[in-house]
Amino acid sequence: HTLYLDNNKIDTKGAIEISKSLLTNTTLHILNLSYNNIGTEGAVKIAKTLCTNTTLHTLYLCNNNIGIEGVVEIANILRTNT
């Protein structure tokens, strides 16, 4: 139920692949992606999956070079998250 991928040099491409997996995830509750380099695009892709993924409850994204635009977009996406 928990996956720790923090500090694994995951970049934007890796984050996009993780976001694809989250679209069909039915068991993962906690995902830690802290201290990687997923950037704004990767973080937004992952956040968009939260519009349909109802299983993931905790997502750690600290220290990932996410720009302010990304933070704003993620906040907007999370407003629709149930």
Tab-separated table of N, CA and C in Angstrom:
chain	number	residue	atom	x	y	z
A	1	HIS	N	0.803	-1.211	0.000
A	1	HIS	CA	0.000	0.000	0.000
A	1	HIS	C	0.841	1.268	0.000
A	2	THR	N	2.139	1.119	0.229
A	2	THR	CA	3.039	2.266	0.313
A	2	THR	C	4.227	2.052	-0.614
A	3	LEU	N	4.587	3.098	-1.352
A	3	LEU	CA	5.738	3.020	-2.244
A	3	LEU	C	6.619	4.239	-2.021
A	4	TYR	N	7.847	3.992	-1.607
A	4	TYR	CA	8.813	5.061	-1.387
A	4	TYR	C	9.792	5.095	-2.549
A	5	LEU	N	9.704	6.133	-3.349
A	5	LEU	CA	10.635	6.340	-4.464
A	5	LEU	C	11.400	7.635	-4.287
A	6	ASP	N	11.488	8.105	-3.056
A	6	ASP	CA	12.186	9.346	-2.792
A	6	ASP	C	13.685	9.179	-3.035
A	7	ASN	N	14.294	10.271	-3.499
A	7	ASN	CA	15.736	10.332	-3.732
A	7	ASN	C	16.218	9.248	-4.692
A	8	ASN	N	15.539	9.117	-5.829
A	8	ASN	CA	15.877	8.104	-6.821
A	8	ASN	C	16.188	8.674	-8.202
A	9	LYS	N	16.427	9.957	-8.278
A	9	LYS	CA	16.788	10.622	-9.539
A	9	LYS	C	15.704	10.466	-10.606
A	10	ILE	N	14.455	10.434	-10.173
A	10	ILE	CA	13.337	10.346	-11.120
A	10	ILE	C	13.158	11.711	-11.760
A	11	ASP	N	13.113	11.742	-13.087
A	11	ASP	CA	12.945	13.000	-13.807
A	11	ASP	C	11.521	13.113	-14.346
A	12	THR	N	11.296	14.090	-15.201
A	12	THR	CA	9.964	14.324	-15.757
A	12	THR	C	9.443	13.102	-16.502
A	13	LYS	N	10.287	12.480	-17.313
A	13	LYS	CA	9.861	11.293	-18.064
A	13	LYS	C	9.429	10.169	-17.122
A	14	GLY	N	10.174	9.973	-16.062
A	14	GLY	CA	9.821	8.954	-15.078
A	14	GLY	C	8.506	9.267	-14.397
A	15	ALA	N	8.294	10.537	-14.080
A	15	ALA	CA	7.051	10.960	-13.442
A	15	ALA	C	5.855	10.740	-14.361
A	16	ILE	N	6.039	10.968	-15.640
A	16	ILE	CA	4.954	10.750	-16.605
A	16	ILE	C	4.602	9.267	-16.653
A	17	GLU	N	5.593	8.403	-16.611
A	17	GLU	CA	5.329	6.957	-16.596
A	17	GLU	C	4.623	6.541	-15.303
A	18	ILE	N	5.035	7.121	-14.188
A	18	ILE	CA	4.362	6.836	-12.918
A	18	ILE	C	2.911	7.289	-12.983
A	19	SER	N	2.662	8.444	-13.594
A	19	SER	CA	1.285	8.948	-13.697
A	19	SER	C	0.408	7.991	-14.494
A	20	LYS	N	0.968	7.353	-15.516
A	20	LYS	CA	0.209	6.372	-16.294
A	20	LYS	C	-0.199	5.191	-15.420
A	21	SER	N	0.705	4.755	-14.564
A	21	SER	CA	0.406	3.650	-13.657
A	21	SER	C	-0.668	4.020	-12.652
A	22	LEU	N	-0.654	5.255	-12.220
A	22	LEU	CA	-1.642	5.698	-11.231
A	22	LEU	C	-3.063	5.718	-11.791
A	23	LEU	N	-3.180	5.790	-13.108
A	23	LEU	CA	-4.516	5.795	-13.716
A	23	LEU	C	-5.262	4.494	-13.469
A	24	THR	N	-4.521	3.400	-13.318
A	24	THR	CA	-5.161	2.105	-13.100
A	24	THR	C	-4.881	1.539	-11.711
A	25	ASN	N	-4.244	2.307	-10.861
A	25	ASN	CA	-3.901	1.867	-9.513
A	25	ASN	C	-5.150	1.585	-8.679
A	26	THR	N	-5.144	0.453	-7.996
A	26	THR	CA	-6.258	0.138	-7.097
A	26	THR	C	-5.780	-0.245	-5.696
A	27	THR	N	-4.471	-0.221	-5.460
A	27	THR	CA	-3.970	-0.646	-4.153
A	27	THR	C	-3.063	0.356	-3.459
A	28	LEU	N	-2.416	1.228	-4.179
A	28	LEU	CA	-1.438	2.139	-3.596
A	28	LEU	C	-2.133	3.271	-2.849
A	29	HIS	N	-1.774	3.443	-1.569
A	29	HIS	CA	-2.365	4.501	-0.744
A	29	HIS	C	-1.406	5.664	-0.509
A	30	ILE	N	-0.114	5.371	-0.440
A	30	ILE	CA	0.887	6.391	-0.157
A	30	ILE	C	2.003	6.292	-1.188
A	31	LEU	N	2.351	7.435	-1.789
A	31	LEU	CA	3.437	7.486	-2.765
A	31	LEU	C	4.363	8.628	-2.398
A	32	ASN	N	5.624	8.305	-2.163
A	32	ASN	CA	6.609	9.314	-1.815
A	32	ASN	C	7.570	9.499	-2.985
A	33	LEU	N	7.494	10.666	-3.610
A	33	LEU	CA	8.384	11.024	-4.723
A	33	LEU	C	9.296	12.190	-4.364
A	34	SER	N	9.487	12.440	-3.086
A	34	SER	CA	10.303	13.562	-2.629
A	34	SER	C	11.756	13.421	-3.077
A	35	TYR	N	12.414	14.557	-3.189
A	35	TYR	CA	13.847	14.624	-3.497
A	35	TYR	C	14.211	13.934	-4.804
A	36	ASN	N	13.422	14.203	-5.831
A	36	ASN	CA	13.732	13.761	-7.176
A	36	ASN	C	13.841	15.008	-8.046
A	37	ASN	N	13.631	14.886	-9.320
A	37	ASN	CA	13.691	16.043	-10.213
A	37	ASN	C	12.554	15.946	-11.226
A	38	ILE	N	11.330	15.737	-10.725
A	38	ILE	CA	10.217	15.507	-11.636
A	38	ILE	C	9.745	16.790	-12.303
A	39	GLY	N	10.043	17.943	-11.732
A	39	GLY	CA	9.714	19.216	-12.349
A	39	GLY	C	8.222	19.492	-12.412
A	40	THR	N	7.902	20.630	-12.977
A	40	THR	CA	6.511	21.083	-13.062
A	40	THR	C	5.661	20.143	-13.906
A	41	GLU	N	6.131	19.806	-15.105
A	41	GLU	CA	5.340	18.963	-16.002
A	41	GLU	C	5.042	17.599	-15.379
A	42	GLY	N	6.041	16.984	-14.783
A	42	GLY	CA	5.848	15.682	-14.164
A	42	GLY	C	4.884	15.738	-12.986
A	43	ALA	N	5.014	16.762	-12.172
A	43	ALA	CA	4.138	16.907	-11.013
A	43	ALA	C	2.693	17.141	-11.435
A	44	VAL	N	2.499	17.936	-12.461
A	44	VAL	CA	1.142	18.202	-12.950
A	44	VAL	C	0.527	16.930	-13.530
A	45	LYS	N	1.299	16.159	-14.274
A	45	LYS	CA	0.786	14.892	-14.827
A	45	LYS	C	0.334	13.963	-13.702
A	46	ILE	N	1.143	13.857	-12.660
A	46	ILE	CA	0.774	13.011	-11.532
A	46	ILE	C	-0.468	13.546	-10.844
A	47	ALA	N	-0.526	14.845	-10.630
A	47	ALA	CA	-1.687	15.449	-9.966
A	47	ALA	C	-2.968	15.230	-10.767
A	48	LYS	N	-2.880	15.278	-12.083
A	48	LYS	CA	-4.071	15.071	-12.914
A	48	LYS	C	-4.660	13.682	-12.736
A	49	THR	N	-3.822	12.702	-12.426
A	49	THR	CA	-4.352	11.359	-12.206
A	49	THR	C	-5.224	11.296	-10.964
A	50	LEU	N	-5.037	12.242	-10.059
A	50	LEU	CA	-5.822	12.251	-8.824
A	50	LEU	C	-7.280	12.635	-9.063
A	51	CYS	N	-7.583	13.095	-10.260
A	51	CYS	CA	-8.983	13.378	-10.607
A	51	CYS	C	-9.779	12.086	-10.763
A	52	THR	N	-9.083	10.998	-11.098
A	52	THR	CA	-9.770	9.716	-11.281
A	52	THR	C	-9.321	8.645	-10.290
A	53	ASN	N	-8.124	8.773	-9.774
A	53	ASN	CA	-7.601	7.785	-8.826
A	53	ASN	C	-8.212	8.056	-7.451
A	54	THR	N	-8.954	7.093	-6.934
A	54	THR	CA	-9.602	7.273	-5.632
A	54	THR	C	-8.906	6.475	-4.533
A	55	THR	N	-7.818	5.806	-4.863
A	55	THR	CA	-7.124	4.966	-3.895
A	55	THR	C	-5.987	5.695	-3.203
A	56	LEU	N	-5.243	6.515	-3.939
A	56	LEU	CA	-4.090	7.209	-3.374
A	56	LEU	C	-4.559	8.303	-2.418
A	57	HIS	N	-4.076	8.248	-1.179
A	57	HIS	CA	-4.479	9.217	-0.162
A	57	HIS	C	-3.376	10.204	0.185
A	58	THR	N	-2.116	9.800	0.010
A	58	THR	CA	-0.994	10.650	0.387
A	58	THR	C	0.034	10.653	-0.733
A	59	LEU	N	0.424	11.864	-1.138
A	59	LEU	CA	1.409	12.031	-2.198
A	59	LEU	C	2.436	13.060	-1.748
A	60	TYR	N	3.688	12.641	-1.665
A	60	TYR	CA	4.776	13.533	-1.274
A	60	TYR	C	5.534	13.975	-2.515
A	61	LEU	N	5.639	15.304	-2.692
A	61	LEU	CA	6.324	15.857	-3.859
A	61	LEU	C	7.372	16.902	-3.491
A	62	CYS	N	7.776	16.978	-2.233
A	62	CYS	CA	8.695	18.050	-1.838
A	62	CYS	C	10.063	17.887	-2.511
A	63	ASN	N	10.705	19.018	-2.738
A	63	ASN	CA	12.041	19.082	-3.341
A	63	ASN	C	12.113	18.395	-4.701
A	64	ASN	N	11.290	18.889	-5.629
A	64	ASN	CA	11.235	18.330	-6.969
A	64	ASN	C	11.321	19.386	-8.068
A	65	ASN	N	11.777	20.569	-7.749
A	65	ASN	CA	11.894	21.636	-8.747
A	65	ASN	C	10.570	21.927	-9.445
A	66	ILE	N	9.512	22.003	-8.657
A	66	ILE	CA	8.192	22.339	-9.199
A	66	ILE	C	8.036	23.849	-9.122
A	67	GLY	N	7.844	24.480	-10.265
A	67	GLY	CA	7.693	25.926	-10.306
A	67	GLY	C	6.351	26.383	-9.761
A	68	ILE	N	6.231	27.674	-9.546
A	68	ILE	CA	5.002	28.242	-8.988
A	68	ILE	C	3.800	27.946	-9.885
A	69	GLU	N	4.019	27.926	-11.210
A	69	GLU	CA	2.914	27.596	-12.124
A	69	GLU	C	2.406	26.186	-11.846
A	70	GLY	N	3.327	25.295	-11.585
A	70	GLY	CA	2.968	23.911	-11.284
A	70	GLY	C	2.210	23.790	-9.979
A	71	VAL	N	2.642	24.536	-8.988
A	71	VAL	CA	1.966	24.510	-7.689
A	71	VAL	C	0.537	25.017	-7.832
A	72	VAL	N	0.352	26.085	-8.589
A	72	VAL	CA	-0.987	26.639	-8.805
A	72	VAL	C	-1.859	25.639	-9.552
A	73	GLU	N	-1.313	25.015	-10.588
A	73	GLU	CA	-2.085	24.034	-11.353
A	73	GLU	C	-2.452	22.821	-10.497
A	74	ILE	N	-1.513	22.361	-9.683
A	74	ILE	CA	-1.798	21.237	-8.789
A	74	ILE	C	-2.904	21.616	-7.806
A	75	ALA	N	-2.834	22.811	-7.257
A	75	ALA	CA	-3.874	23.270	-6.323
A	75	ALA	C	-5.236	23.289	-7.000
A	76	ASN	N	-5.292	23.756	-8.235
A	76	ASN	CA	-6.560	23.775	-8.979
A	76	ASN	C	-7.086	22.367	-9.226
A	77	ILE	N	-6.198	21.447	-9.541
A	77	ILE	CA	-6.588	20.054	-9.776
A	77	ILE	C	-7.136	19.442	-8.492
A	78	LEU	N	-6.478	19.711	-7.375
A	78	LEU	CA	-6.885	19.123	-6.111
A	78	LEU	C	-8.251	19.625	-5.637
A	79	ARG	N	-8.686	20.738	-6.143
A	79	ARG	CA	-10.030	21.235	-5.785
A	79	ARG	C	-11.126	20.290	-6.245
A	80	THR	N	-10.845	19.517	-7.290
A	80	THR	CA	-11.856	18.572	-7.799
A	80	THR	C	-11.635	17.165	-7.284
A	81	ASN	N	-10.563	16.962	-6.527
A	81	ASN	CA	-10.243	15.626	-5.998
A	81	ASN	C	-11.219	15.246	-4.891
A	82	THR	N	-11.762	14.035	-4.976
A	82	THR	CA	-12.684	13.582	-3.936
A	82	THR	C	-11.982	12.670	-2.964
